[in-house]
Amino acid sequence: MNKDALLYPLRNTQDTEHDTALWNWAQNSVVGQRQQLHQPQTEAELQQLLRDTRGKVRLMGSRLSPGRMLCVQPDDLLLDLSAFTGVLAEDDHTITFAAGTLLQTVYDTLTARDRMLASSPGVIAVQTLAGALATGTHGQGLQQSSLADEALRIRMVLADGSVREFVRGEPDFPAAQVALGSLGVVTAVTLRTQPFRLFTCYKFAVSADALEQDLLKWNRDYELSKAWWFVDDNLMHVWNAEQASEEDTQAWHANGRQVIEHGDNADSSLNHTIDQTLAQMHRDTQIHGKGGKQFRTVTRFRDFTDVSGDIYQLFCRGIAVPQINVEIAVPLDKTPQVISKIKAWYAENQPHMHYPIILRCTGASEGWLSPSHQQPSCFFGFVVYYADDGSLSQEGLHFLTEVEKLLAAEGGRPHWGKYYDPQRYQWRDIYPQWDAFRAVRETLDPTRRFSNDYTTALFD
């Protein structure tokens, strides 16, 4: 099997409902057998399960991550914490959720209480809270960072069945914030909250000629900013958001707390580019007609308008479609030169572009293994969607491979919950607290119960 097949596996398109094997969400990797799956209903039951067993343990979550993060051997345990959901405690400034609560439930619960998180949401809301923390899920905006940076307390059941609660301010709390499931089983997370606010998102299309300067300016001038770079057409589609005016806030409430659109005339300036991108995606995926959720991720840019709504309505807009997703965080101060290098590389090689490059910047994170640890960062995101037959565009994958080389050479750090080539990274060089994390892991899990081939290759 070649290297690309290991990094970017083909997708199984057969019905797996009655399969004895348990697949990850994208159905491109078997993570274990159904008989290995345990679903404890309470923390006490989970503790007893860990005391009574000796096999290695992995947490399943929503199975959105690459299969290599989850995969277990025949004698190991797969844990499903779907019973661990809902609000466990709250006060005026904090709220504690069970670890298996879906992000959409977290956001809906906060909104109903007129509260919100300081962190901008990740685009996919079907993640579990613990899984989103463990992999460094983030949104966009230099005034915030990852979801894990809003955690105040993280409750965890350790390998021997004992319970440890990590509290912000303790020396090893940054290890628990983004832990890749390698320290223990998170059962509850306390998040700090802030008063609910609305945002107005201004959308526009502009040339990418000055992207090196424009991207930093957008992120300095607006609380939230996200951009899509259509490299073939040298165009940007940009969403910049700031707190909504009192007039827009009143209009939102009058509209039943639903998103309001501004302006009578939609902007059609991006429509030609959208049509070209869709045609290329249709060729790559062998899906004909208008069907396919993946196409909605682009068609929503046609005839765009400014909008007002809450932060989750505006930015938690991801559509969960099986894909190969690569995202690399580059130090913000290196971002202009990285953009210039991508432009030069594109001009020389004219690569096949399957999907626009997604650009999201965040502030520095406290988590030791967060891709934005200690430095404001720009996340460069790349997507290749699966075809109907489970195959992938080889030209699209070639682009992913080449651009990852470029970003890794600039000190880039890959998003843990997405795809990357581990051989491109010298972890100690790019993570200052790498050995500090390994020391915490040695203390909490000396027998490596929460290891598998993936984490062993990383840390041991």
PDB file of C-alpha atoms in Angstrom, residues 11 32 298 442:
ATOM      1  CA  ARG A  11     -14.003   5.352   1.526  1.00  0.00           C
ATOM      2  CA  GLY A  32     -12.669  -1.609  16.096  1.00  0.00           C
ATOM      3  CA  VAL A 298     -20.095  26.523  -2.158  1.00  0.00           C
ATOM      4  CA  GLU A 442       3.802   9.519  32.162  1.00  0.00           C
TER       5      GLU A 442
END
